[in-house]
mmCIF file of C-alpha atoms in Angstrom:
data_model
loop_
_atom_site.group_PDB
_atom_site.id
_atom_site.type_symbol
_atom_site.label_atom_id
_atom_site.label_comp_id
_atom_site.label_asym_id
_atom_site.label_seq_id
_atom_site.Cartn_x
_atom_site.Cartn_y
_atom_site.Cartn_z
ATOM 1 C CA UNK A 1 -27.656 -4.721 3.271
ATOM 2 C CA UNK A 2 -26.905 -6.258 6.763
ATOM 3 C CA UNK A 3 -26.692 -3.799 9.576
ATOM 4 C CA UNK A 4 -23.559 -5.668 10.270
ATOM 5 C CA UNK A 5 -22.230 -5.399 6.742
ATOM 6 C CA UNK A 6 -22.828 -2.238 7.123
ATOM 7 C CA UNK A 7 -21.036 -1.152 10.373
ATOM 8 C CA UNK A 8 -18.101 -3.098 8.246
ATOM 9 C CA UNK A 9 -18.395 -0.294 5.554
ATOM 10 C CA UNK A 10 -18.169 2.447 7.737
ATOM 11 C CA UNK A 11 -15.412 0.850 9.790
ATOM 12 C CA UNK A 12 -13.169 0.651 6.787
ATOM 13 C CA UNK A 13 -14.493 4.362 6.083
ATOM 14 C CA UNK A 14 -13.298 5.998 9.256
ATOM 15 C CA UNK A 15 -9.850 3.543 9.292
ATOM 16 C CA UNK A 16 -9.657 5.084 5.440
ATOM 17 C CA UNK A 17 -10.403 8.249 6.559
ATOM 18 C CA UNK A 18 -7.775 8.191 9.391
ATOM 19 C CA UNK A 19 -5.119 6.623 7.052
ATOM 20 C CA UNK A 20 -5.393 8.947 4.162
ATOM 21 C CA UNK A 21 -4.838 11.814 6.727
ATOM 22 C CA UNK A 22 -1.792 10.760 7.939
ATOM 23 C CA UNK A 23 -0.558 9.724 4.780
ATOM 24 C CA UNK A 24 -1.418 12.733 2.957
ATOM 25 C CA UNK A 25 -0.079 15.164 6.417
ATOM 26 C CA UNK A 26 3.023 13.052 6.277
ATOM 27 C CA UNK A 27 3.712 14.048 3.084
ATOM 28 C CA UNK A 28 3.732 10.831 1.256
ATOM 29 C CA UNK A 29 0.804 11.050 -1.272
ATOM 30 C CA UNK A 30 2.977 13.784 -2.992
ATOM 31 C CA UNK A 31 5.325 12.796 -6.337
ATOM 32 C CA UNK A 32 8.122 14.835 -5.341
ATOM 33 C CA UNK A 33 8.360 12.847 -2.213
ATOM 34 C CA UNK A 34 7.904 9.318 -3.489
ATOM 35 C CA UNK A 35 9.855 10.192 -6.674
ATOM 36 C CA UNK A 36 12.783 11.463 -4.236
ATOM 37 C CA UNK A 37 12.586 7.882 -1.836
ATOM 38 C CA UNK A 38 13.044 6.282 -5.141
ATOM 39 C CA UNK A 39 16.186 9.155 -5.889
ATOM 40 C CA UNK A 40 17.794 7.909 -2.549
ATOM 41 C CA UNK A 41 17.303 12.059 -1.786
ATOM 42 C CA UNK A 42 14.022 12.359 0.487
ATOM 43 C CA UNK A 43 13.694 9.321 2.916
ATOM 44 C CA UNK A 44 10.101 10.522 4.005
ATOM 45 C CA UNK A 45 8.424 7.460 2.812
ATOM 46 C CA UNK A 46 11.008 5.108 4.721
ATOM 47 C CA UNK A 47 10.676 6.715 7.799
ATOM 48 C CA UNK A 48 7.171 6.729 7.946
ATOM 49 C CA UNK A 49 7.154 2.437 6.774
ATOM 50 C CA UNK A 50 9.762 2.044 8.993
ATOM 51 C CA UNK A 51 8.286 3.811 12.230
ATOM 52 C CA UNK A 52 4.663 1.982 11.220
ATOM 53 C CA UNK A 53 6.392 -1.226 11.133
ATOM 54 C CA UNK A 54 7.920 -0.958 14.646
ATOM 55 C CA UNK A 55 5.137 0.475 16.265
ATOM 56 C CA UNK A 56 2.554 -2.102 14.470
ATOM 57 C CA UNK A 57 4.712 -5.110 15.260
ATOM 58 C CA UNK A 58 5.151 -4.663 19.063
ATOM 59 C CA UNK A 59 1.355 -3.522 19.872
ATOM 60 C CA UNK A 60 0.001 -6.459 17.044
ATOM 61 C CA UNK A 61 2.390 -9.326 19.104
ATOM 62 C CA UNK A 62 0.986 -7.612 22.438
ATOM 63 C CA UNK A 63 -2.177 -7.666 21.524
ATOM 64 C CA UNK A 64 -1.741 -11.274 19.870
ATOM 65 C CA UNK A 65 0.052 -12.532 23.409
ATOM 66 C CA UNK A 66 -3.331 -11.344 24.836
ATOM 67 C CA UNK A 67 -5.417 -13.458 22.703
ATOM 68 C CA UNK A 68 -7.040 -9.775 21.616
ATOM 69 C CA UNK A 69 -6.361 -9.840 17.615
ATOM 70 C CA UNK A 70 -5.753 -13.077 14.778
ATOM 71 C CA UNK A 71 -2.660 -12.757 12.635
ATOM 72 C CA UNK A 72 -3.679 -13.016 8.987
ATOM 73 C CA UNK A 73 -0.229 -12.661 7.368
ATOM 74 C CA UNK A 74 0.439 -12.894 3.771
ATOM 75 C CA UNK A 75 1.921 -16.132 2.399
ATOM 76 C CA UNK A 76 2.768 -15.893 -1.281
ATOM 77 C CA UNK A 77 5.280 -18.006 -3.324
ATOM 78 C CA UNK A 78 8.708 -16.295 -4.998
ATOM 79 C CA UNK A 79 7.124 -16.757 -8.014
ATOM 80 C CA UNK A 80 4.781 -13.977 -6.807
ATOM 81 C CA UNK A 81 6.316 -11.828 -4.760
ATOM 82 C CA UNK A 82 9.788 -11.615 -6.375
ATOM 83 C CA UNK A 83 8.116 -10.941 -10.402
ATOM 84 C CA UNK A 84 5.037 -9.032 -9.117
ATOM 85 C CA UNK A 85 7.312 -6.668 -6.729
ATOM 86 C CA UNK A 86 9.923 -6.011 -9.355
ATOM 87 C CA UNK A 87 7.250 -5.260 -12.112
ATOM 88 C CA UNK A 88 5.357 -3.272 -9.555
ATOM 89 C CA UNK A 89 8.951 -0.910 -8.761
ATOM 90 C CA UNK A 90 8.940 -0.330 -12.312
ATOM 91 C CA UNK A 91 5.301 1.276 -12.617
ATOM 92 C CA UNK A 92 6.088 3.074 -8.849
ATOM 93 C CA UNK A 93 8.931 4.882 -10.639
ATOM 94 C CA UNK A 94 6.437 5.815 -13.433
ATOM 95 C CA UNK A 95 3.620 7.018 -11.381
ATOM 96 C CA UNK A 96 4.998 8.470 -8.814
ATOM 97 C CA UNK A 97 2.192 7.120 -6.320
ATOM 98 C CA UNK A 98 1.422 3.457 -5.239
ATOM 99 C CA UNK A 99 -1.943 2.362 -4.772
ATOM 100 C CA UNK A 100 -2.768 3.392 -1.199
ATOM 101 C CA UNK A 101 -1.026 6.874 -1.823
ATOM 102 C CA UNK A 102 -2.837 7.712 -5.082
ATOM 103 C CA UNK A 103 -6.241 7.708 -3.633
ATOM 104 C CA UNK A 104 -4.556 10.462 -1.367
ATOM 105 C CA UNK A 105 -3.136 12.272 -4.279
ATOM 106 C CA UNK A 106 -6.622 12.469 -5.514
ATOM 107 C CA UNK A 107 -7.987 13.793 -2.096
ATOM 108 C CA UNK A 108 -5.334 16.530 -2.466
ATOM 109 C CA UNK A 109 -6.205 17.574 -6.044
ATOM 110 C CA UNK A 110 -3.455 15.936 -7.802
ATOM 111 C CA UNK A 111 -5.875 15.195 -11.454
ATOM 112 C CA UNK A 112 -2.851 13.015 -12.588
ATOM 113 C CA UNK A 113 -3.585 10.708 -9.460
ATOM 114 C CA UNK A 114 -7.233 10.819 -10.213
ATOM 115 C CA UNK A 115 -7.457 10.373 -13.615
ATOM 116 C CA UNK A 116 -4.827 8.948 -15.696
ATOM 117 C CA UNK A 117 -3.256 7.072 -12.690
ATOM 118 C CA UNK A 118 -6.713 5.389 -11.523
ATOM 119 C CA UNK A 119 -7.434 4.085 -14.602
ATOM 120 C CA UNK A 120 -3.974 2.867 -15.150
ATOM 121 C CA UNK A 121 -3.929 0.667 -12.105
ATOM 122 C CA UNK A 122 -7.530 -0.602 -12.441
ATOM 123 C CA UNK A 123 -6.714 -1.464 -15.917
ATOM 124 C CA UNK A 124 -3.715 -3.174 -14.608
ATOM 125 C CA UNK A 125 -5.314 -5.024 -11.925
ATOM 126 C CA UNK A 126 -7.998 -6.246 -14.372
ATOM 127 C CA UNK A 127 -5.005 -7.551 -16.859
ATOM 128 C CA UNK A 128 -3.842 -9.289 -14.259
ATOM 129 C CA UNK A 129 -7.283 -11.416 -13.244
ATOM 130 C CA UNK A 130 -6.971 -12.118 -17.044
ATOM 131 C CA UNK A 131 -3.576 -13.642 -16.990
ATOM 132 C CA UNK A 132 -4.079 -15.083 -13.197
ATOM 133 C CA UNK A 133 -7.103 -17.589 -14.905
ATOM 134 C CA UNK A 134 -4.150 -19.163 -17.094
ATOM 135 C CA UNK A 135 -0.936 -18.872 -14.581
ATOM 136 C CA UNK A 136 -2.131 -18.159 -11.425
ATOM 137 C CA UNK A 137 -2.217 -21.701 -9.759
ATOM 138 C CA UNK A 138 1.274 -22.551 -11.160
ATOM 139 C CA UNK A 139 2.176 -18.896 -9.664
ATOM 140 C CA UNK A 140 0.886 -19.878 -6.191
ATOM 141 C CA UNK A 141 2.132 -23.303 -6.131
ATOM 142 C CA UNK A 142 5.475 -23.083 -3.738
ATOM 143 C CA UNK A 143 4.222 -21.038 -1.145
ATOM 144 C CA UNK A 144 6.168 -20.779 2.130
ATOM 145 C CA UNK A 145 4.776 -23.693 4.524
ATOM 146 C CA UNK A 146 4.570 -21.447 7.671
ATOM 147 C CA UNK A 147 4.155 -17.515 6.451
ATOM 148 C CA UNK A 148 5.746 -15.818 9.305
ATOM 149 C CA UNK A 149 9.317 -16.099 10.781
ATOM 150 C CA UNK A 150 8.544 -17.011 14.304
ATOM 151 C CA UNK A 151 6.891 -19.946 12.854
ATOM 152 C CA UNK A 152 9.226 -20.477 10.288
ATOM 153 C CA UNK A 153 12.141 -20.521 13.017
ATOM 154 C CA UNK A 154 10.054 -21.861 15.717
ATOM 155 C CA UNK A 155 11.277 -19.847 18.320
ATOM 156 C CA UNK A 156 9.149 -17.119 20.126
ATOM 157 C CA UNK A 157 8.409 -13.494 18.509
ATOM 158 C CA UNK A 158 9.480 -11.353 20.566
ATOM 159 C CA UNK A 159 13.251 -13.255 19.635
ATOM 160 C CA UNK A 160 12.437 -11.657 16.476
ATOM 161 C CA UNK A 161 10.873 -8.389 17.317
ATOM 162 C CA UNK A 162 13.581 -7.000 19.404
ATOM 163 C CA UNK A 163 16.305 -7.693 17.389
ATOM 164 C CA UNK A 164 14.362 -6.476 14.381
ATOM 165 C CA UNK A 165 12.956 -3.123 15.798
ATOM 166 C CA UNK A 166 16.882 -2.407 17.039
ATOM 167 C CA UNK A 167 18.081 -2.648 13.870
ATOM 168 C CA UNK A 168 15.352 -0.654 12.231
ATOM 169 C CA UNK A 169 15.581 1.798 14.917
ATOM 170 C CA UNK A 170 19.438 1.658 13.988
ATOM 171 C CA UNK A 171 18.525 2.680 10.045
ATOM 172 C CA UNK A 172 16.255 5.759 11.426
ATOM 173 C CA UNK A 173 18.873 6.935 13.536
ATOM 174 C CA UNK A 174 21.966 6.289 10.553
ATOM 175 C CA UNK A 175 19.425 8.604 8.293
ATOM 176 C CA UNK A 176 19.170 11.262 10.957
ATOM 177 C CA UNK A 177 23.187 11.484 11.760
ATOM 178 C CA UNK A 178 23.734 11.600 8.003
ATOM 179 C CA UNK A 179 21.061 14.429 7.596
ATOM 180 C CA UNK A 180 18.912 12.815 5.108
ATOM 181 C CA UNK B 1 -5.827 24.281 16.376
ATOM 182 C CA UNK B 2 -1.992 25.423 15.204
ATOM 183 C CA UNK B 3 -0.760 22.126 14.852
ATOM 184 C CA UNK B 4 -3.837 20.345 12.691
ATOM 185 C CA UNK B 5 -2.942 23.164 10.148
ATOM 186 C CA UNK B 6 0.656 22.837 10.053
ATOM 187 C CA UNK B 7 2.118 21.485 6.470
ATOM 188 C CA UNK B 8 3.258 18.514 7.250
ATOM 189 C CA UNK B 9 3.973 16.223 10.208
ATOM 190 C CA UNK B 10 7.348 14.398 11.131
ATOM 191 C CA UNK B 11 7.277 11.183 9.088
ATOM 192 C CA UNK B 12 8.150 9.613 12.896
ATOM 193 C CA UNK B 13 4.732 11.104 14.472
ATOM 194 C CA UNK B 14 2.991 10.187 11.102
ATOM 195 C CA UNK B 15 4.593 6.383 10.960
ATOM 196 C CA UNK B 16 3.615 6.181 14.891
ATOM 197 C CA UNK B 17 -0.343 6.889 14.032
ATOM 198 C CA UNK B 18 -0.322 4.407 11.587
ATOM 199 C CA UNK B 19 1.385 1.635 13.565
ATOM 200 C CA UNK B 20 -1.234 2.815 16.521
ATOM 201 C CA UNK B 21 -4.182 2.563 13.741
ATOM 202 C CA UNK B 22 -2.810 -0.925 12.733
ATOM 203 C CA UNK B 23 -3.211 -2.483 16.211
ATOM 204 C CA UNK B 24 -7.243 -0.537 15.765
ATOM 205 C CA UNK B 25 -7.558 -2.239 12.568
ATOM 206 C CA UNK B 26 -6.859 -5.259 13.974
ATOM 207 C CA UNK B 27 -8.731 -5.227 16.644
ATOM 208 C CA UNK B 28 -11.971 -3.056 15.227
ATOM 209 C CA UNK B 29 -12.418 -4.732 11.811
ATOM 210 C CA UNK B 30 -9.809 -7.871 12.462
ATOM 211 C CA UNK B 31 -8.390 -6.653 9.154
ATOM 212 C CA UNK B 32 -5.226 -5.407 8.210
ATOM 213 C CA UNK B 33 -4.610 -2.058 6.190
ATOM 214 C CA UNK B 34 -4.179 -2.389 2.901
ATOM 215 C CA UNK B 35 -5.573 -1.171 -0.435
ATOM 216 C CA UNK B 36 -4.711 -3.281 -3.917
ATOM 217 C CA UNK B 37 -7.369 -5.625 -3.731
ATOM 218 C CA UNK B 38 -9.985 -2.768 -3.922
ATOM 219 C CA UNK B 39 -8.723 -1.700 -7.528
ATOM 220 C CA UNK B 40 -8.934 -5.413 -8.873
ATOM 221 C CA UNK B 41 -12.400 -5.248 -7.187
ATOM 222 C CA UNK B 42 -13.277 -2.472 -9.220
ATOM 223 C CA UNK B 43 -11.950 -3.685 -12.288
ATOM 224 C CA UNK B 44 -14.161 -6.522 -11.945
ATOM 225 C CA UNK B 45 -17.119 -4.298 -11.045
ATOM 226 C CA UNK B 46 -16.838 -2.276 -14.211
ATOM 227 C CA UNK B 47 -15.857 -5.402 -16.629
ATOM 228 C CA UNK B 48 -19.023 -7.362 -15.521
ATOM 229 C CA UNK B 49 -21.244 -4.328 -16.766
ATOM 230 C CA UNK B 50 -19.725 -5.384 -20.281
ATOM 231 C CA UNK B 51 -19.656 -9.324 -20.013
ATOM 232 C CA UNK B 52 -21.179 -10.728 -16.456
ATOM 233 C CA UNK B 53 -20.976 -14.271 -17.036
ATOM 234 C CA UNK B 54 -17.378 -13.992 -17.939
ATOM 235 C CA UNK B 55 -16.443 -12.292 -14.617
ATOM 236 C CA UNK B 56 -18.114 -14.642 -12.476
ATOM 237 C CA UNK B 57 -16.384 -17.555 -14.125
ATOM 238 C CA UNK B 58 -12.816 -15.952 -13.489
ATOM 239 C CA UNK B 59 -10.767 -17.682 -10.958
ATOM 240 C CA UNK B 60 -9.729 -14.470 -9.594
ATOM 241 C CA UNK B 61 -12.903 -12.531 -9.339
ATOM 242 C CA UNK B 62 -13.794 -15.914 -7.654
ATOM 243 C CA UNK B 63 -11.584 -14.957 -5.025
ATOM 244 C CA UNK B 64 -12.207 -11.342 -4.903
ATOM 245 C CA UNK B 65 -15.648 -10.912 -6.030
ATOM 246 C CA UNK B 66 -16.529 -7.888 -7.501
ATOM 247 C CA UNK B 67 -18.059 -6.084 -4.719
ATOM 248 C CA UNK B 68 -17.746 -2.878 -2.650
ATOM 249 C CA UNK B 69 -16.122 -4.092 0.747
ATOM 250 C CA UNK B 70 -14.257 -2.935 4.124
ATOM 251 C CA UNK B 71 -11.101 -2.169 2.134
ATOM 252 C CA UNK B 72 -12.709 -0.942 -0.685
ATOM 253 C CA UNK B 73 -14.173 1.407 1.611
ATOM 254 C CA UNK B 74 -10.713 2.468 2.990
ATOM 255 C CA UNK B 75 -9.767 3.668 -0.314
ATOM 256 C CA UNK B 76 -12.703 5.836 -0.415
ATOM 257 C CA UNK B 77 -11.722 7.221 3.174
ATOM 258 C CA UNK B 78 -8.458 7.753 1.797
ATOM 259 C CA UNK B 79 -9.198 9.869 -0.711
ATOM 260 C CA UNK B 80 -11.667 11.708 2.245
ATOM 261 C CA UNK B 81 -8.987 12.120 4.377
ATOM 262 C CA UNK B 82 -6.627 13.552 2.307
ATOM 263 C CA UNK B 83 -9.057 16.330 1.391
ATOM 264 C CA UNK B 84 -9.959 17.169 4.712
ATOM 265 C CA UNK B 85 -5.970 17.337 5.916
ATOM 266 C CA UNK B 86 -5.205 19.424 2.468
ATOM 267 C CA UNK B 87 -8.187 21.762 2.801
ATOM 268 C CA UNK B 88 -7.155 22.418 6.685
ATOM 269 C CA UNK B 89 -3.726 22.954 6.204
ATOM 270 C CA UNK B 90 -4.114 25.083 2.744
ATOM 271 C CA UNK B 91 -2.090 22.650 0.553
ATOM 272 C CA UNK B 92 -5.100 21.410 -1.817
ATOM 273 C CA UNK B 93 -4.892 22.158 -5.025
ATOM 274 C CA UNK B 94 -5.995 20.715 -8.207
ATOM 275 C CA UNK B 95 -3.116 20.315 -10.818
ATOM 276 C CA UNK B 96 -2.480 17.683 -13.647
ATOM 277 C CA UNK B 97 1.200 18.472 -13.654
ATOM 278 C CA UNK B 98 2.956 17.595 -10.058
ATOM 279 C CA UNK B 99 5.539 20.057 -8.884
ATOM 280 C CA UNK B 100 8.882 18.113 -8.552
ATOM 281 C CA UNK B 101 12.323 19.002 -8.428
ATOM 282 C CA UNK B 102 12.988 15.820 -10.777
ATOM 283 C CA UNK B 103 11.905 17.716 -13.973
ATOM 284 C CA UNK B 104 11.376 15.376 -16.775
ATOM 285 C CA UNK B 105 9.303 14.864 -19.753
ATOM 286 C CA UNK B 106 7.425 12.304 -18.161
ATOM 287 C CA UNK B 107 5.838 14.841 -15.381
ATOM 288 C CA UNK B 108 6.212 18.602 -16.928
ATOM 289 C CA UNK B 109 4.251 17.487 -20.059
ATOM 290 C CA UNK B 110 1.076 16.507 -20.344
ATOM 291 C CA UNK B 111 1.497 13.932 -22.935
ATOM 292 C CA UNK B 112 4.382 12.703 -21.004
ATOM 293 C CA UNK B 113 2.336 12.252 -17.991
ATOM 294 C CA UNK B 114 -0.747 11.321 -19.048
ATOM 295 C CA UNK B 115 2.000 8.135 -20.629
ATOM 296 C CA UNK B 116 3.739 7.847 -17.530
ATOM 297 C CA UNK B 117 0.557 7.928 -15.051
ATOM 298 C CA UNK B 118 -1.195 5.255 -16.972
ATOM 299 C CA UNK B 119 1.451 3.105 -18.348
ATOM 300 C CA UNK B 120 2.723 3.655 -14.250
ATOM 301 C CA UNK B 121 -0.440 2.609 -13.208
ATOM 302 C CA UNK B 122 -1.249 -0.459 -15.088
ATOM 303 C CA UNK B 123 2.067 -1.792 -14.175
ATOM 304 C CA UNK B 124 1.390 -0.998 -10.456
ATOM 305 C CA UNK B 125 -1.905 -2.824 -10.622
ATOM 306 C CA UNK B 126 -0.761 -5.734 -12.386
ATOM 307 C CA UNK B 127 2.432 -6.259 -10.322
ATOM 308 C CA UNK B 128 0.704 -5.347 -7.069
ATOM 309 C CA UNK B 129 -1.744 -8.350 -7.968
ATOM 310 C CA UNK B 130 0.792 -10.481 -9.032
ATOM 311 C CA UNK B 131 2.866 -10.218 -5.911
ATOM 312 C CA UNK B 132 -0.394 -10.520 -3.769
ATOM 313 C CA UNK B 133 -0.084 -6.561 -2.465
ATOM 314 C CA UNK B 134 1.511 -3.340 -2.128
ATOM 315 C CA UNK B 135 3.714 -1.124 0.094
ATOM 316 C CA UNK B 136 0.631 -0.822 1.986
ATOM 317 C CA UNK B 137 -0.486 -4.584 2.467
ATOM 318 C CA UNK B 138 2.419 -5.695 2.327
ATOM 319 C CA UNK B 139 4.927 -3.223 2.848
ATOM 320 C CA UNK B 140 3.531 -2.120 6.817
ATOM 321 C CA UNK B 141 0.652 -4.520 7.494
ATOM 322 C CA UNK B 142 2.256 -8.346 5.878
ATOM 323 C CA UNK B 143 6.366 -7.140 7.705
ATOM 324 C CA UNK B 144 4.984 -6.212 10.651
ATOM 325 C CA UNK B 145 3.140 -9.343 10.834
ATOM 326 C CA UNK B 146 6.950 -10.695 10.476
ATOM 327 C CA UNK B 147 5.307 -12.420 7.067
ATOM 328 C CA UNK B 148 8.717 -13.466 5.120
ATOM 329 C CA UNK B 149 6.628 -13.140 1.695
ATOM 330 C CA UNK B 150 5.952 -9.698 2.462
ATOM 331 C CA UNK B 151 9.239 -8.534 3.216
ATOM 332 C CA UNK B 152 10.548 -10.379 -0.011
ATOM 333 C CA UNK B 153 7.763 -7.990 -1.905
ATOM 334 C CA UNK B 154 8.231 -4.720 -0.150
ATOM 335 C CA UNK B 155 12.203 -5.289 -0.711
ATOM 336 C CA UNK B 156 11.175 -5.662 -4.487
ATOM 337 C CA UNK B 157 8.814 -2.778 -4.510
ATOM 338 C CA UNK B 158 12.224 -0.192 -3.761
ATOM 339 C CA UNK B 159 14.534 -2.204 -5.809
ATOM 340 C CA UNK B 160 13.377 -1.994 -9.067
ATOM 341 C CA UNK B 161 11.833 1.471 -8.403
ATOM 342 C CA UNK B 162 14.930 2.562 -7.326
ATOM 343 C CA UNK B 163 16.821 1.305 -10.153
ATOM 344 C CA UNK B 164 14.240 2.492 -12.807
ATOM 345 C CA UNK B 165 13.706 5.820 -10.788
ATOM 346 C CA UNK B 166 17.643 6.959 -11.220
ATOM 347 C CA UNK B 167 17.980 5.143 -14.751
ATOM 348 C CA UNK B 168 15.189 7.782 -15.659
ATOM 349 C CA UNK B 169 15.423 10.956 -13.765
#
């Protein structure tokens, strides 16, 4: 292995390491939490997506403005993200975890999360190469021209980002006043 | 020393450090957090034991070869993390049945569960590659990119999981 390969690996390691900290100190790599976002009871999981979004989106588009980081945004067609999200809701009711939380649950001791629940969603994922050799390229045909909004709009981010981050920060605060 | 072995965290504090550990990501490893890709990875790791030509031929494993890489390494820090923030603050513990206040067949019996993890998890991994990521990749790294596909996906993800999560509990 490359030395730089390797300082890759450990980079991703210590991000990991980092990551599954918070998540797991936040609370979110436990079923009763996930299962009561899904209840509409325990918004623990949307606060903490919907704090990371706002803070990630105004230092990423700082950072971009600087010419300090590359954007490497997600463009998928409907035909992927709406099927694949829906089917995906279905199993995240079912496991209780999705696949950045399990690996948490594991850390914690949860031996549903490690066992059953790992080799469900590497079974899954493996289906799904199967069935992407037949219907993948008519999946991925359609995608959006220009992934993000700014470009999509043409109009500068931070158009986008302030308005956005208001009404996010809008949501947080509705959840707080109503006590959930 | 108080405060690293406190419970938990405010989900506010805890979705802060991960928007901060975005922007390092980004500017570390130029990558963005995420984690699905690693289990197709792995999938394809394990299948090629059984049949290698096969996997190399795939389209998908084309894509994503089968090989240990930065995210795939994430996943393992995940798991790392976890344990170390469990151990400190006294919360790990190793049980099959999770402790929930949404009692159901499905997680107080181990039948039910073993059904509900797996048959959970295979449709997570399937959709999550079918829609290109999860609430991780796509849910906080692909919106706060302001990627419209993402948002479309992590608006999904809670839809249907809300839907089936009150239709069953």
């Amino acid at each position: 292995m490359t030395a730089e390969k390797k300082s890759r690996l450990i980079k991703g390691l210590i991000t990991g390491i980092i990551f599954g900290f918070l998540l797991q100190r936040g609370g979110a790599t436990r079923y009763n939490v996930i299962i009561g976002q899904l209840m509409l009871q325990d918004f623990t999981v949307v606060k903490i997506i919907v704090t990371a979004i706002i803070t990630g989106m105004i230092g990423i588009y700082f950072l971009l403005d600087r010419g300090l980081v590359e954007l490497s945004p997600k463009n998928h067609s409907l035909k992927q993200v709406i099927p694949g999200g829906l089917i995906f809701g279905v199993g995240f009711a079912l496991l209780g975890y999705c696949p950045g939380t399990i690996a948490g649950a594991a850390g914690q001791g949860s031996l549903d999360a490690l066992i059953p629940g790992l080799i469900g969603i590497t079974l899954g994922s493996g289906l799904y190469a199967r069935f992407h050799e037949n219907f993948g390229d008519l999946l991925a045909r359609g995608s959006f021209e220009k992934p993000t909004l700014p470009e999509r709009w043409n109009i500068n981010h931070w158009k986008i980002i302030f308005p956005l981050a208001g009404i996010l920060l809008a949501l947080l605060l509705l959840l707080e006043f109503r006590g959930l | 020393m108080e405060f690293l072995r406190q419970a938990t965290w405010s989900p506010y504090l805890v979705g802060f450090a991960i928007g901060v550990l975005s922007w390092l990501s980004f500017l570390i490893s130029r990558k963005a957090l995420g984690t699905s890709t690693s289990y197709a990875r792995t999938s394809g790791m394990i299948w090629q034991k059984y049949d290698r030509d096969l996997v190399l031929n795939m389209k998908y494993y084309q894509q994503y070869l089968p090989e240990i890489d930065w995210q795939w390494m994430l996943v393992i820090g995940i798991i790392i993390g976890s344990f170390i923030s469990s151990l400190l603050s006294g919360e790990f513990s190793l049980s099959f049945l999770p402790a929930t206040e949404f009692e159901s067949i499905l997680n107080q019996n181990v039948l039910g569960r073993i059904f509900s993890a797996l048959a959970g998890g295979m449709l997570v991994g399937f959709g999550a590659r079918w829609s290109g990521g999860c609430p991780s990749g796509h849910g906080i790294s692909g919106t706060l990119q302001l990627s419209l596909s993402s948002w479309i996906a992590a608006i999904c993800f809670f839809i249907s999981g809300i839907a089936v999560a009150l239709l069953l509990y």
